[in-house]
PDB file of C-alpha atoms and ligand atoms in Angstrom:
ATOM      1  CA  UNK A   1      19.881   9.375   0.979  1.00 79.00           C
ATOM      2  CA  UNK A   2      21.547  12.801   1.079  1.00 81.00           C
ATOM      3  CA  UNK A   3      20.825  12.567  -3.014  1.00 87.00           C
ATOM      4  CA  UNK A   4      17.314  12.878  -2.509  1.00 94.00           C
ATOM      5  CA  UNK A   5      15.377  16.331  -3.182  1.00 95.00           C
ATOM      6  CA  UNK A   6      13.546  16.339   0.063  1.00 94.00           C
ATOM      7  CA  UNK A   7      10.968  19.051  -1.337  1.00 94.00           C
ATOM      8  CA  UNK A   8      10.138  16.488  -4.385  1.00 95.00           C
ATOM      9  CA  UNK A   9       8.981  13.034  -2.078  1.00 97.00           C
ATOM     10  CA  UNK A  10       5.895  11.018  -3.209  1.00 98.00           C
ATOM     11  CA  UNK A  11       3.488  12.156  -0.354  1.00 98.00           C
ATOM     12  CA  UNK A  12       2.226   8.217  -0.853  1.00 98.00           C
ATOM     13  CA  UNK A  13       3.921   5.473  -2.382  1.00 98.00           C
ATOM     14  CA  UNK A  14       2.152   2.409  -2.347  1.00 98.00           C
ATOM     15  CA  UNK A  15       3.743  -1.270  -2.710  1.00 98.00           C
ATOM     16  CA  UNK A  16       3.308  -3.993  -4.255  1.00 98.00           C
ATOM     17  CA  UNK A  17       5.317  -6.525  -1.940  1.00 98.00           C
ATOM     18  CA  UNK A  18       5.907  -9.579  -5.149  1.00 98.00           C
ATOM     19  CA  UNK A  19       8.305 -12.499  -5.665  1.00 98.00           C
ATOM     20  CA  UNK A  20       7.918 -14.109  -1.979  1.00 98.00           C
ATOM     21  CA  UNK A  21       7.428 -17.791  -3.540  1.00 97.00           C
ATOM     22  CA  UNK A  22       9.659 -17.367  -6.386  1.00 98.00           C
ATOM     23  CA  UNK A  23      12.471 -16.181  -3.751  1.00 98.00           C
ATOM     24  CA  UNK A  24      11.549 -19.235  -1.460  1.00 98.00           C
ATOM     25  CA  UNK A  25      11.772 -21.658  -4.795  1.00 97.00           C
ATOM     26  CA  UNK A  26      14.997 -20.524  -5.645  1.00 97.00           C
ATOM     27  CA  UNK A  27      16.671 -21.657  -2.321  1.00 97.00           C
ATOM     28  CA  UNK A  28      14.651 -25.141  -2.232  1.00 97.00           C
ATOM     29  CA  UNK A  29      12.134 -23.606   0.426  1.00 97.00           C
ATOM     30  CA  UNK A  30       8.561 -23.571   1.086  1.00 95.00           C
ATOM     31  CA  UNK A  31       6.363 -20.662   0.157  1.00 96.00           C
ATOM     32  CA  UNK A  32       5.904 -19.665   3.325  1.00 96.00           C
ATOM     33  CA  UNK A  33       9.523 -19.130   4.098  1.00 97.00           C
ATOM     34  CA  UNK A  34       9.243 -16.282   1.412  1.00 98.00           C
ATOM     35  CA  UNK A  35       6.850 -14.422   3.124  1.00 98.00           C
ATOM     36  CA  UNK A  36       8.651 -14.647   6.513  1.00 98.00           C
ATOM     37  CA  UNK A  37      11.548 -13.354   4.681  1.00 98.00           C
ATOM     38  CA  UNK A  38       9.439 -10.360   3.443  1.00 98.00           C
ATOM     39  CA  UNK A  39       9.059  -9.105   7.091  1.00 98.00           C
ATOM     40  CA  UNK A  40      12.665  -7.634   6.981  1.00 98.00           C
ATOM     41  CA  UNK A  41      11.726  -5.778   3.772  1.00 98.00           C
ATOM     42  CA  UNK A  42       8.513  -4.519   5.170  1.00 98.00           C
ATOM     43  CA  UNK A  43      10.733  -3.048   8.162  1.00 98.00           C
ATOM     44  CA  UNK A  44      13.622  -1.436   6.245  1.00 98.00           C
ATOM     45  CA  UNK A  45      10.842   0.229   3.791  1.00 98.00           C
ATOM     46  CA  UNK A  46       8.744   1.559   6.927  1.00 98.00           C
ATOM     47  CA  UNK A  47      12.055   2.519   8.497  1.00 97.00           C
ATOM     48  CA  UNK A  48      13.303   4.353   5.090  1.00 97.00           C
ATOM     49  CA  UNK A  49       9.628   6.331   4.614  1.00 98.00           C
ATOM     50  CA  UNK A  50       9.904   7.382   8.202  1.00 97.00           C
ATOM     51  CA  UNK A  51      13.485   8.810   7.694  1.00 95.00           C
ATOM     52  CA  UNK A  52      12.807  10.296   4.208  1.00 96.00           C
ATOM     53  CA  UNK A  53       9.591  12.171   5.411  1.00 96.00           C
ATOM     54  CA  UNK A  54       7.120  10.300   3.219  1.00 98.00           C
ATOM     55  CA  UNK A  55       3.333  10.897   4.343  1.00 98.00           C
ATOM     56  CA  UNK A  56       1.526   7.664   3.337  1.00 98.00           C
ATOM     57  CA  UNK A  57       3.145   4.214   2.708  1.00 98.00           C
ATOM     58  CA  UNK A  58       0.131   1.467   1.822  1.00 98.00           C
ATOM     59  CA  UNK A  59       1.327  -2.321   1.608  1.00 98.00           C
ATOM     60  CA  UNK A  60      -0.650  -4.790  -0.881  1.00 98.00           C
ATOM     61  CA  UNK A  61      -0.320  -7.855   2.035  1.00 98.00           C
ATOM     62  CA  UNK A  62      -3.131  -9.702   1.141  1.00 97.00           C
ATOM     63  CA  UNK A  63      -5.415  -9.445  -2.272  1.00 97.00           C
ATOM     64  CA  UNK A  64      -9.223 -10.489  -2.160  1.00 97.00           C
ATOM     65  CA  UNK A  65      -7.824 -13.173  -5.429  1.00 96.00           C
ATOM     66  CA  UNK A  66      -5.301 -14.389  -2.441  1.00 97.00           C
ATOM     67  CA  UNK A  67      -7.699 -15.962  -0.679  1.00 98.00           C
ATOM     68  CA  UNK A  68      -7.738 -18.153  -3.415  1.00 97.00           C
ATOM     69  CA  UNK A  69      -4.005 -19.680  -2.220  1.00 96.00           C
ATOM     70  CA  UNK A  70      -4.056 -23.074  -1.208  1.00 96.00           C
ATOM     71  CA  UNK A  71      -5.150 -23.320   2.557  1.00 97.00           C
ATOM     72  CA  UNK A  72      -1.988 -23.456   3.888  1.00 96.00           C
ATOM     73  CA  UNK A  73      -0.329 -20.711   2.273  1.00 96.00           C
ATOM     74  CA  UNK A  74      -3.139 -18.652   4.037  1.00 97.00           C
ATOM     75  CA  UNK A  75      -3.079 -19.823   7.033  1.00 97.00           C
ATOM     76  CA  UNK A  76       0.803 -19.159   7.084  1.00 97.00           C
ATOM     77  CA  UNK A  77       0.114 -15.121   5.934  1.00 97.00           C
ATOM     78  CA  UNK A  78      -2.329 -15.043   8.984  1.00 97.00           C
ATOM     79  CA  UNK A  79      -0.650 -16.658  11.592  1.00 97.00           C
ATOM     80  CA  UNK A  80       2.784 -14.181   9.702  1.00 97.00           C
ATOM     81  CA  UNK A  81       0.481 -11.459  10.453  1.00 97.00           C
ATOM     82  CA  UNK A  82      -0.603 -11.745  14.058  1.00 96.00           C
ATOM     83  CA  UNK A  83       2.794 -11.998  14.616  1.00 97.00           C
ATOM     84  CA  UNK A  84       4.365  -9.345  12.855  1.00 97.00           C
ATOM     85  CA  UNK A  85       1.642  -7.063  14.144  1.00 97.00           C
ATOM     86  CA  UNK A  86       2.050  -7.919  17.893  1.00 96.00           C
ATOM     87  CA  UNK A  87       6.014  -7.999  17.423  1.00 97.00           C
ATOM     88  CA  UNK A  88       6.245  -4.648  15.221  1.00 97.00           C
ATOM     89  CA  UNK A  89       3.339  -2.245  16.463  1.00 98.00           C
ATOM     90  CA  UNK A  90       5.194  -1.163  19.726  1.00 98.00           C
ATOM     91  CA  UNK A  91       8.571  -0.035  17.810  1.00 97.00           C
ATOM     92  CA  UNK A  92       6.228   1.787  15.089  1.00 98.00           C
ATOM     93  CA  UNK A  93       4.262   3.317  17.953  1.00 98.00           C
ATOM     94  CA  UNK A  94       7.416   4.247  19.615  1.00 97.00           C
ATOM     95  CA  UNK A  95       8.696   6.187  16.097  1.00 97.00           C
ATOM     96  CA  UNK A  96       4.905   8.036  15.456  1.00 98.00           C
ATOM     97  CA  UNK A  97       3.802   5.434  13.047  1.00 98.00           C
ATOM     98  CA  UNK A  98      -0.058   5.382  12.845  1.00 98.00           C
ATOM     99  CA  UNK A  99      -0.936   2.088  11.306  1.00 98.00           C
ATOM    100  CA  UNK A 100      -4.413   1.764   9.605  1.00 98.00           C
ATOM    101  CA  UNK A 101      -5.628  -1.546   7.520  1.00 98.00           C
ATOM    102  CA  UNK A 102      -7.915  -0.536   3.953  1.00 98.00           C
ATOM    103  CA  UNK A 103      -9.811  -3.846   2.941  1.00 98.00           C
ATOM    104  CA  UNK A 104     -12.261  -6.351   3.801  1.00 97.00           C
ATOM    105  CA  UNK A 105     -11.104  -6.534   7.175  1.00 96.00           C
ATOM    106  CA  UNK A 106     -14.318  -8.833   8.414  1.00 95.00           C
ATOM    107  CA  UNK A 107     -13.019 -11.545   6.047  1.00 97.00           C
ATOM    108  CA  UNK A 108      -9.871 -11.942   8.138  1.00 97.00           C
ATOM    109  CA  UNK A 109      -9.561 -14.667  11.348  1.00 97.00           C
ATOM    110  CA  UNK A 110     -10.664 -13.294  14.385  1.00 97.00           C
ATOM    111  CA  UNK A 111      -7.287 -13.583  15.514  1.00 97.00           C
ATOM    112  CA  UNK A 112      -5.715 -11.274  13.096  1.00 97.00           C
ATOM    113  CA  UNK A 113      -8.703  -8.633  12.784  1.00 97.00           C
ATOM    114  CA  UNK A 114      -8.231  -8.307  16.837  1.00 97.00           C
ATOM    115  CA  UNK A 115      -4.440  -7.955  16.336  1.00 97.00           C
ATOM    116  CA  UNK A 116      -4.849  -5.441  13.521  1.00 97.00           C
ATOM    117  CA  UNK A 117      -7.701  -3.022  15.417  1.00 97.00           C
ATOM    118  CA  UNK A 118      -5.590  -2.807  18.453  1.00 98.00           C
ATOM    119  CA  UNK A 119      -2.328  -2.115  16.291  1.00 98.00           C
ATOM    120  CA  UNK A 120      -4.582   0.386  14.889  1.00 98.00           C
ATOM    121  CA  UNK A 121      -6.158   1.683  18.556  1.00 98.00           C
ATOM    122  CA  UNK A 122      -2.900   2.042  20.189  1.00 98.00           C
ATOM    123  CA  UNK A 123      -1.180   4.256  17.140  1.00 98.00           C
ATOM    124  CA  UNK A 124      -4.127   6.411  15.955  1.00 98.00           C
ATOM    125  CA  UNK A 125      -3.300   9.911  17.523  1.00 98.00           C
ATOM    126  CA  UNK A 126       0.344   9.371  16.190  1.00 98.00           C
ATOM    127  CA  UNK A 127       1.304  12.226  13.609  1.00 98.00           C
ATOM    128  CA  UNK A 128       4.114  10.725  11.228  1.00 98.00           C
ATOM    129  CA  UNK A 129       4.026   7.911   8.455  1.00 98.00           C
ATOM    130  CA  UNK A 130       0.706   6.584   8.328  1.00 98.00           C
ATOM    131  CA  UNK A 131       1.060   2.930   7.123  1.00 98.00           C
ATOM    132  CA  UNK A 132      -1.846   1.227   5.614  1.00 98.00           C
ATOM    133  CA  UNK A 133      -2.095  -2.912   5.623  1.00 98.00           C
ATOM    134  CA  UNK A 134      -4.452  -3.622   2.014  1.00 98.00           C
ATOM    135  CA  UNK A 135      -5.718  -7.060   3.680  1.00 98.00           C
ATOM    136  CA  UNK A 136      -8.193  -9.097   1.720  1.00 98.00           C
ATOM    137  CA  UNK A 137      -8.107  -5.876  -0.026  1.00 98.00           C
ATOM    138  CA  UNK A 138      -9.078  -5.094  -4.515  1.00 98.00           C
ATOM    139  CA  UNK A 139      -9.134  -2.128  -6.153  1.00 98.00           C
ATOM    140  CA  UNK A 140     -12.564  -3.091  -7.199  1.00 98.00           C
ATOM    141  CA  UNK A 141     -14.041  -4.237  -4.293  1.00 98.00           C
ATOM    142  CA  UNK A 142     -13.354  -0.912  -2.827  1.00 98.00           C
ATOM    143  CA  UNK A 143     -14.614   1.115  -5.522  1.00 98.00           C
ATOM    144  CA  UNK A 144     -18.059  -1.375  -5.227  1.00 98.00           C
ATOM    145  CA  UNK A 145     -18.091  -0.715  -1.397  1.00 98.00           C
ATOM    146  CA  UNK A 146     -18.255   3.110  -2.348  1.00 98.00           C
ATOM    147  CA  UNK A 147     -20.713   2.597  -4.758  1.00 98.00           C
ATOM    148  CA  UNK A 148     -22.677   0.899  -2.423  1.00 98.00           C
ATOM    149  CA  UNK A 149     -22.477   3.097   0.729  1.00 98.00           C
ATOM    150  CA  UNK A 150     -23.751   6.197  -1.976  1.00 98.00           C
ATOM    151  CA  UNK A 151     -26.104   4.510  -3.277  1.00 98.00           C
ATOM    152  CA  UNK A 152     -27.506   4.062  -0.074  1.00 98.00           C
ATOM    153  CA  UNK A 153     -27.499   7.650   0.696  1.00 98.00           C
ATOM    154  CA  UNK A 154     -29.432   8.048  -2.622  1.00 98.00           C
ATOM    155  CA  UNK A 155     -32.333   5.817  -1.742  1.00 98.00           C
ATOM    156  CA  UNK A 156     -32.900   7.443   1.647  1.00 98.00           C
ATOM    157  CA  UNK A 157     -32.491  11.418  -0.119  1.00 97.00           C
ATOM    158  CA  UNK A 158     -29.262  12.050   2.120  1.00 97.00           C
ATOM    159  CA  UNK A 159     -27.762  12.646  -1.402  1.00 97.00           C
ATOM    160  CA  UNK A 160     -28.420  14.074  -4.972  1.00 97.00           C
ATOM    161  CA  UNK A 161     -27.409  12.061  -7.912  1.00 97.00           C
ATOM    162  CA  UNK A 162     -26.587  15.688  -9.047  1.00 97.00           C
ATOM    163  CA  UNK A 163     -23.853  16.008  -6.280  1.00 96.00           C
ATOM    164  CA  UNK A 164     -21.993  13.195  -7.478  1.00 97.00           C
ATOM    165  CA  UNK A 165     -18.766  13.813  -8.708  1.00 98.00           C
ATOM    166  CA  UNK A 166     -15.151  12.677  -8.477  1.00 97.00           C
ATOM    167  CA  UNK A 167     -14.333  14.146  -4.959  1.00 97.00           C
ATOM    168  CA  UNK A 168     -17.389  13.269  -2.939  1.00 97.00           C
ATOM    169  CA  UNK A 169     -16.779   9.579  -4.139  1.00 98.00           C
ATOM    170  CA  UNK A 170     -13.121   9.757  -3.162  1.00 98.00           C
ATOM    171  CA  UNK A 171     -14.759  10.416   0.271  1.00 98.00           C
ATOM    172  CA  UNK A 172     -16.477   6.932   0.341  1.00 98.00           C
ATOM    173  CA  UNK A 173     -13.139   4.753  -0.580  1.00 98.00           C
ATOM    174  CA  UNK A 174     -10.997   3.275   1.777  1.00 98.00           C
ATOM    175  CA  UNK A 175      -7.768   5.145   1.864  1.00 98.00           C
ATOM    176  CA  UNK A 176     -10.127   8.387   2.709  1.00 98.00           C
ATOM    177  CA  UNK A 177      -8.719  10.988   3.546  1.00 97.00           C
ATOM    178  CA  UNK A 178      -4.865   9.343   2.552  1.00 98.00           C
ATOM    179  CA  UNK A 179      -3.862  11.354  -0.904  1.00 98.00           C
ATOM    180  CA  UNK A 180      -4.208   9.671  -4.007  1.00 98.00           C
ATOM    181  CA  UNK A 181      -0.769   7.484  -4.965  1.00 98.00           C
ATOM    182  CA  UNK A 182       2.297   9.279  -6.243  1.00 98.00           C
ATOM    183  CA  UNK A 183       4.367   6.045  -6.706  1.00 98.00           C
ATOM    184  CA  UNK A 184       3.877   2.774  -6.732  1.00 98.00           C
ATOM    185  CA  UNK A 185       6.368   0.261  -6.535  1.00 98.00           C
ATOM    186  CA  UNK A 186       5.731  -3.552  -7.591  1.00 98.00           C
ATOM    187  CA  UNK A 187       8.990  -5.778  -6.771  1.00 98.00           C
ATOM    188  CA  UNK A 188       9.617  -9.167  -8.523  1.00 98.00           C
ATOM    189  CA  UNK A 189       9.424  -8.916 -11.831  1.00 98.00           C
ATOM    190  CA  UNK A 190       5.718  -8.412 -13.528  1.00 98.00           C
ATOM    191  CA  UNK A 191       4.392  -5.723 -14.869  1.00 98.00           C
ATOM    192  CA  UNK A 192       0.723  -5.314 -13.898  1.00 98.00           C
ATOM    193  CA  UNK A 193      -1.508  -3.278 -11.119  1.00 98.00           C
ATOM    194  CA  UNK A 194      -2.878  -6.794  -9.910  1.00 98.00           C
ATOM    195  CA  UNK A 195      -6.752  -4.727  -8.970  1.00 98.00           C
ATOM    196  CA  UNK A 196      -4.583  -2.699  -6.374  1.00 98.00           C
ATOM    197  CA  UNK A 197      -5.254   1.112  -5.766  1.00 98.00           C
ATOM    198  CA  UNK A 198      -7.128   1.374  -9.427  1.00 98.00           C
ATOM    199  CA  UNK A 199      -9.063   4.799  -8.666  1.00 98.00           C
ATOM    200  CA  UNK A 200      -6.215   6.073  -6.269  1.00 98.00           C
ATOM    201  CA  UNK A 201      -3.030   5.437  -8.369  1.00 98.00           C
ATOM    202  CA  UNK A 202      -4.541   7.239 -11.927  1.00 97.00           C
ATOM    203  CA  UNK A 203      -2.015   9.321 -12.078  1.00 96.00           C
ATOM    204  CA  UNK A 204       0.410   7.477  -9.802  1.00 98.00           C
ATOM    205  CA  UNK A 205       3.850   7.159 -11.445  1.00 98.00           C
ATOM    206  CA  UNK A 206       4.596   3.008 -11.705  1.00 98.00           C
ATOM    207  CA  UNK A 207       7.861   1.370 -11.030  1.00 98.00           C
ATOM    208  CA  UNK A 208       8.738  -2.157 -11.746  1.00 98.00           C
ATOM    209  CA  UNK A 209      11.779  -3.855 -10.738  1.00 98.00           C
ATOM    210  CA  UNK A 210      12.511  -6.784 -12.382  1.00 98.00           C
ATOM    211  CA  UNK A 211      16.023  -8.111 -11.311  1.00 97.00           C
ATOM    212  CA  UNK A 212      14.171  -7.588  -7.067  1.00 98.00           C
ATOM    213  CA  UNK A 213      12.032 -10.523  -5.259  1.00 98.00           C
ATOM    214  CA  UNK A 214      10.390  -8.833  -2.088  1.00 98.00           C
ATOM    215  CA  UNK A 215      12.459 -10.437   0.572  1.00 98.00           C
ATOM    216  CA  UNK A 216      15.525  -8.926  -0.698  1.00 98.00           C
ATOM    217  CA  UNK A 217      14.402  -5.458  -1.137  1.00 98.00           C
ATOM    218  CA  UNK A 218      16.149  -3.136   1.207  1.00 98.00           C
ATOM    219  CA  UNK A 219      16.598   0.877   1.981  1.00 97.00           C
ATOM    220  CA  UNK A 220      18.799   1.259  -0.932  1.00 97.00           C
ATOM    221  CA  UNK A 221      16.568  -0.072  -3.720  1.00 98.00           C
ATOM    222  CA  UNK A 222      13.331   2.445  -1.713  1.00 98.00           C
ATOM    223  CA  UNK A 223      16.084   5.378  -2.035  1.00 97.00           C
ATOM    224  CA  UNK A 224      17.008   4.506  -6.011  1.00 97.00           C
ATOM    225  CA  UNK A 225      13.424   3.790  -6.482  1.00 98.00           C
ATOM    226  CA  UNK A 226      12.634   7.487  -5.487  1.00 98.00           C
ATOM    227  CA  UNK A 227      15.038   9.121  -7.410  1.00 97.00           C
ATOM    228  CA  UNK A 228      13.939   7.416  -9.825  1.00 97.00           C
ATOM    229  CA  UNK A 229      10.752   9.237  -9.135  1.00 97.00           C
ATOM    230  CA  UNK A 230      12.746  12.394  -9.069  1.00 96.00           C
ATOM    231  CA  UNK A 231      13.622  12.621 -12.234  1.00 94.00           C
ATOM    232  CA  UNK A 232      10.104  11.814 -13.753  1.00 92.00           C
ATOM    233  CA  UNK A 233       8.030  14.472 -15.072  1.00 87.00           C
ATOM    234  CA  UNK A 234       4.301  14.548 -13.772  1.00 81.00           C
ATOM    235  CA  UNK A 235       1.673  16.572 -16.420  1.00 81.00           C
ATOM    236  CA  UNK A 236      -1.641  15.231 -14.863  1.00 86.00           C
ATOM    237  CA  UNK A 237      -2.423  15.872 -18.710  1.00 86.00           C
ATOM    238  CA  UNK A 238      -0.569  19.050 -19.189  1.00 85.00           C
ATOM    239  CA  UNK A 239       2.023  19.961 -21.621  1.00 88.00           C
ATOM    240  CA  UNK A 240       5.680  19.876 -20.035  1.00 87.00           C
ATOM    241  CA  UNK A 241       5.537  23.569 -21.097  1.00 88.00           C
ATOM    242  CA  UNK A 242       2.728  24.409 -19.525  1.00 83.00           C
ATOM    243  CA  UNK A 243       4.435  22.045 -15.934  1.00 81.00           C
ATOM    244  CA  UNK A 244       7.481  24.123 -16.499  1.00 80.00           C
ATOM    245  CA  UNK A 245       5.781  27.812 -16.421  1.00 78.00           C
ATOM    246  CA  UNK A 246       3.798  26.619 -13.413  1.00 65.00           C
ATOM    247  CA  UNK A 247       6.260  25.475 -11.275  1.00 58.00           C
TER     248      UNK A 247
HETATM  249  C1  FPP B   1       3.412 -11.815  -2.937  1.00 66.39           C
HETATM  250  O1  FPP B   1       4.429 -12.740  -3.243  1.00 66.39           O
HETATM  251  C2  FPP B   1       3.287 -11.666  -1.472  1.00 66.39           C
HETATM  252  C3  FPP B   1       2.151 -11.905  -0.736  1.00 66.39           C
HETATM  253  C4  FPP B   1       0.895 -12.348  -1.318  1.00 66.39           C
HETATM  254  C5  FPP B   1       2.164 -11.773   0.737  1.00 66.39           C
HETATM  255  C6  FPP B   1       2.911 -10.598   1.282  1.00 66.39           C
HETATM  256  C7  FPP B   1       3.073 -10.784   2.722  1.00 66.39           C
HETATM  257  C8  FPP B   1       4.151 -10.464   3.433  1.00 66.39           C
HETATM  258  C9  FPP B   1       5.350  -9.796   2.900  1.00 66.39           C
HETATM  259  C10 FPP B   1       4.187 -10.819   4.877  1.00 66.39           C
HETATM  260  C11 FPP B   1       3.231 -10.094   5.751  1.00 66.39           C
HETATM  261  C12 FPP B   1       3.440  -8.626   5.741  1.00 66.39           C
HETATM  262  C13 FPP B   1       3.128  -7.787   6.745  1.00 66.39           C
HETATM  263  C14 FPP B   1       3.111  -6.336   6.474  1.00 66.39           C
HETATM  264  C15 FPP B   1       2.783  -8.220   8.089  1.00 66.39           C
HETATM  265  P1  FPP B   1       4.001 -14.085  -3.994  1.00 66.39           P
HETATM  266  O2  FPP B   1       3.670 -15.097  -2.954  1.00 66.39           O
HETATM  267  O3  FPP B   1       2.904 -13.788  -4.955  1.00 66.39           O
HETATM  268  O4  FPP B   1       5.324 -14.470  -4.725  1.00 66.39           O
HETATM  269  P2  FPP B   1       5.444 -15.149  -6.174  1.00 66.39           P
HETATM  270  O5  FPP B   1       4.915 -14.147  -7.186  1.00 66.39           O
HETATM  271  O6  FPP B   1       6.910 -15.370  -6.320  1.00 66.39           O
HETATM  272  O7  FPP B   1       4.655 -16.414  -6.146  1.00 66.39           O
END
């Protein structure tokens, strides 16, 4: 940790948690095992952020295409989730942790929506990491649900067409007013966004790690990962020259 350049941390790295089942296959299990096995990674990478200083950590837990799972496999994620939230939201209260969920959250069982809103009553006025759930969450269903809530405001003249632009729409996504993605992560082995944080990670800097399935990611690979991220150069566009002068 001590290697880290705690004035160059991803405000918000964003994760995308992969390799459960293959993990689960490997040692003759069920899926399901995999994703119970994932808790412990979600823990040590909350744990890590918190120590580090990182501002924003947002978890891919549950895509809008993973509803598409056979049954089982979802009912295990919910039933994972009610649990994990009732076991884990009084130790992340106790260290500041605000939790907040970005997604569809009316899609989910009554019994995990309830657990998740009073996870997310009982830590809002905390001031550290914020961690964000993406349940029965899509990079393009979020963008549509912006779309949607402006165009509304356009029908009944609370807003110009003309006043449209990039940062009023940011204002109308989910992860408003969380900062756009820095870093994000994907464990187990593919290369792809999967419709995660499409508008918020444009310029996010993208880290796959091939040789990692989820359950066995730990604090050390989150602390390489970042240096990693260290010793990337961001332009946004510019010319390293230009990056250079203005830092
Ligand atoms: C992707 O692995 C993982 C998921 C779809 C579920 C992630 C859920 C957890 C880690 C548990 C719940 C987490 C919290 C925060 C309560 P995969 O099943 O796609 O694996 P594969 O690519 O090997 O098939």
């Amino acid at each position: 940790m001590e290697d880290i350049d705690l004035n160059n941390l991803p405000k918000h790295i964003a994760v995308i948690m992969d390799g459960n089942g293959r993990w689960a296959k490997s040692k003759g299990a069920m899926r399901i095992f995999g994703h119970h096995h994932g808790i412990a990674a979600v823990r040590e990478t909350v744990e890590a952020c918190a120590e580090m200083g990182v501002g924003f950590l947002t978890l891919y837990t549950f895509s809008t295409e993973n509803w598409g799972r056979p049954k089982a496999e979802v009912d295990g994620i919910m039933s994972l989730l009610v649990k994990t939230i009732g076991d884990e939201v009084p130790t992340l209260h106790k260290n500041n942790v605000r939790l907040k969920c970005i997604g569809d959250l009316n899609m989910l069982p009554n019994k995990a929506k309830n657990e998740m809103l009073e996870g997310i009553e009982k830590t809002k006025n905390n001031t550290g990491l914020v961690l964000s759930l993406a349940l029965s969450y899509s990079g393009k269903w979020d963008i549509v649900q912006a779309i949607k809530q402006i165009a509304a405001k356009v029908k009944s003249d609370e807003l110009k067409i003309e006043d449209i632009n990039e940062q009023m729409f940011n204002g109308f996504l989910s992860t408003f007013p969380d900062p756009d993605v820095d870093f994000l992560i994907r464990t187990g082995g593919d290369h792809r966004i999967s419709n995660y944080l499409l508008w918020q990670s444009a310029y996010a800097e993208l880290l796959f790690l091939d040789d990692v399935f989820w359950p066995d990611f730990r604090k050390k690979h989150l602390i390489e990962a970042v240096k990693t991220y260290q010793q990337r150069e961001r332009r946004f566009g510019k010319t390293g020259e230009q990056i250079k002068t203005i830092k």
